[in-house]
Short mmCIF file of C-alpha atoms in Angstrom, two decimals:
data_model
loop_
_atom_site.label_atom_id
_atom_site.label_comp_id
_atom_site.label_asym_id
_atom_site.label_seq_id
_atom_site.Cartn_x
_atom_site.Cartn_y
_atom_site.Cartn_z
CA UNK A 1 7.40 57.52 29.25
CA UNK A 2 10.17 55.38 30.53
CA UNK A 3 11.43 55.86 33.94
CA UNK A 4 14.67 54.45 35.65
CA UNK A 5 15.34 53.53 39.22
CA UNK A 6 18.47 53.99 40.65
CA UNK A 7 18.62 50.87 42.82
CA UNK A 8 21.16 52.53 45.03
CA UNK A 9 18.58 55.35 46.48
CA UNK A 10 15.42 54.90 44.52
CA UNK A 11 16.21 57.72 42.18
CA UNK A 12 13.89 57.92 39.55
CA UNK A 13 15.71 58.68 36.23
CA UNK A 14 14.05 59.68 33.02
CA UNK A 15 16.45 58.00 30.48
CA UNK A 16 19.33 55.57 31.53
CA UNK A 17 21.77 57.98 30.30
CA UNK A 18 20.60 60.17 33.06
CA UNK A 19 20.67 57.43 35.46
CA UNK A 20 24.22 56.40 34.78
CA UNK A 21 24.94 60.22 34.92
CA UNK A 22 23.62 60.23 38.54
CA UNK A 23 25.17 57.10 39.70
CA UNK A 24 28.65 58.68 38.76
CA UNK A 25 27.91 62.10 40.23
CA UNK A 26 25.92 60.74 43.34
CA UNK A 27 27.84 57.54 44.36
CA UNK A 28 31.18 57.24 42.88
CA UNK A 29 34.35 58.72 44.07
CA UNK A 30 35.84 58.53 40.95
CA UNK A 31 37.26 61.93 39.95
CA UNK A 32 38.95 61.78 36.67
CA UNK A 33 40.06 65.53 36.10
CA UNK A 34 42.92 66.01 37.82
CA UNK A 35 44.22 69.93 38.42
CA UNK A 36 47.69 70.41 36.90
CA UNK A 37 48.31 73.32 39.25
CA UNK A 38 47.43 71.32 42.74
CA UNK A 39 46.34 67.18 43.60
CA UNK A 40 42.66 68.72 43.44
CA UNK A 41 40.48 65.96 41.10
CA UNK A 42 36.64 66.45 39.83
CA UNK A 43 34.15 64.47 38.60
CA UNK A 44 33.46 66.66 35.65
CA UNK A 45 34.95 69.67 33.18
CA UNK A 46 33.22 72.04 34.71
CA UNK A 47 34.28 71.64 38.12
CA UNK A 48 38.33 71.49 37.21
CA UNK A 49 37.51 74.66 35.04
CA UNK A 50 36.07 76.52 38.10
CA UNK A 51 38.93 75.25 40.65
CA UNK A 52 41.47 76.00 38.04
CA UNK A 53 40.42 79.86 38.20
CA UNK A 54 40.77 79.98 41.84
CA UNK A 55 44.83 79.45 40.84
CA UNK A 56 44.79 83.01 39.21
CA UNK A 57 47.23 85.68 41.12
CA UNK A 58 44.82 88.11 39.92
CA UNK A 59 41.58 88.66 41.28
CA UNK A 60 39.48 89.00 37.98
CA UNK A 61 36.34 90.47 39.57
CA UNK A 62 35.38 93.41 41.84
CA UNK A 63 32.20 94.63 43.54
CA UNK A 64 30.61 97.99 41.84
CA UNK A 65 29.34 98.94 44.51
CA UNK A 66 31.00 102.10 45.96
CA UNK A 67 33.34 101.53 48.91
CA UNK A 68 33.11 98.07 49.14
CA UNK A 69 36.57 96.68 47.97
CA UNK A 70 35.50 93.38 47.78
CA UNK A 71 37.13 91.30 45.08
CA UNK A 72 37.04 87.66 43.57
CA UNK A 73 39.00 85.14 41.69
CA UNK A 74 35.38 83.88 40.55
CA UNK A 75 32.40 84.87 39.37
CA UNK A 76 30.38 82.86 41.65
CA UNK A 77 32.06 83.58 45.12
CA UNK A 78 31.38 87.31 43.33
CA UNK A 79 27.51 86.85 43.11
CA UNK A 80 27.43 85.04 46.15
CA UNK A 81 28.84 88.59 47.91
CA UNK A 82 26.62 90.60 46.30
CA UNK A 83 23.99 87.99 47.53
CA UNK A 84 25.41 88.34 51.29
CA UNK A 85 25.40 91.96 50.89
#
């Protein structure tokens, strides 16, 4: 098994794909997904995709539990709630 330090913070990577993975994620500021709604940039799809739903006028996702109101432009500020409460 091949392993790969990152010689930045001693990282140990499995592959170097990985290891160039976490030397962008970890220690670059480089954010190449830009928001078109807002000057918000990511370092990955995933990220952008999850802002860009916080841009929605409509709040896509409620609590079901009864007489609690709360509401959510995300599914993970959603589970986070029901986490809370």
């Amino acid at each position: 098994v091949n392993h790969v330090t990152c010689a930045l913070c001693d990282t140990v990577c499995t592959s170097v794909s990985s290891l160039k993975a976490h030397i962008r994620f970890r220690h670059c500021d480089e954010r190449p997904f830009h928001c078109h709604l807002c000057d918000s940039g990511f370092k990955n799809a995933y990220d952008l995709h999850k802002h860009v739903e916080t841009h929605n006028d409509s709040d896509a996702y409620s609590c079901d539990v009864e007489g609690c109101g709360f509401t959510s432009r995300t599914l993970r500020t959603l589970t986070q709630h029901y986490k809370r409460v």
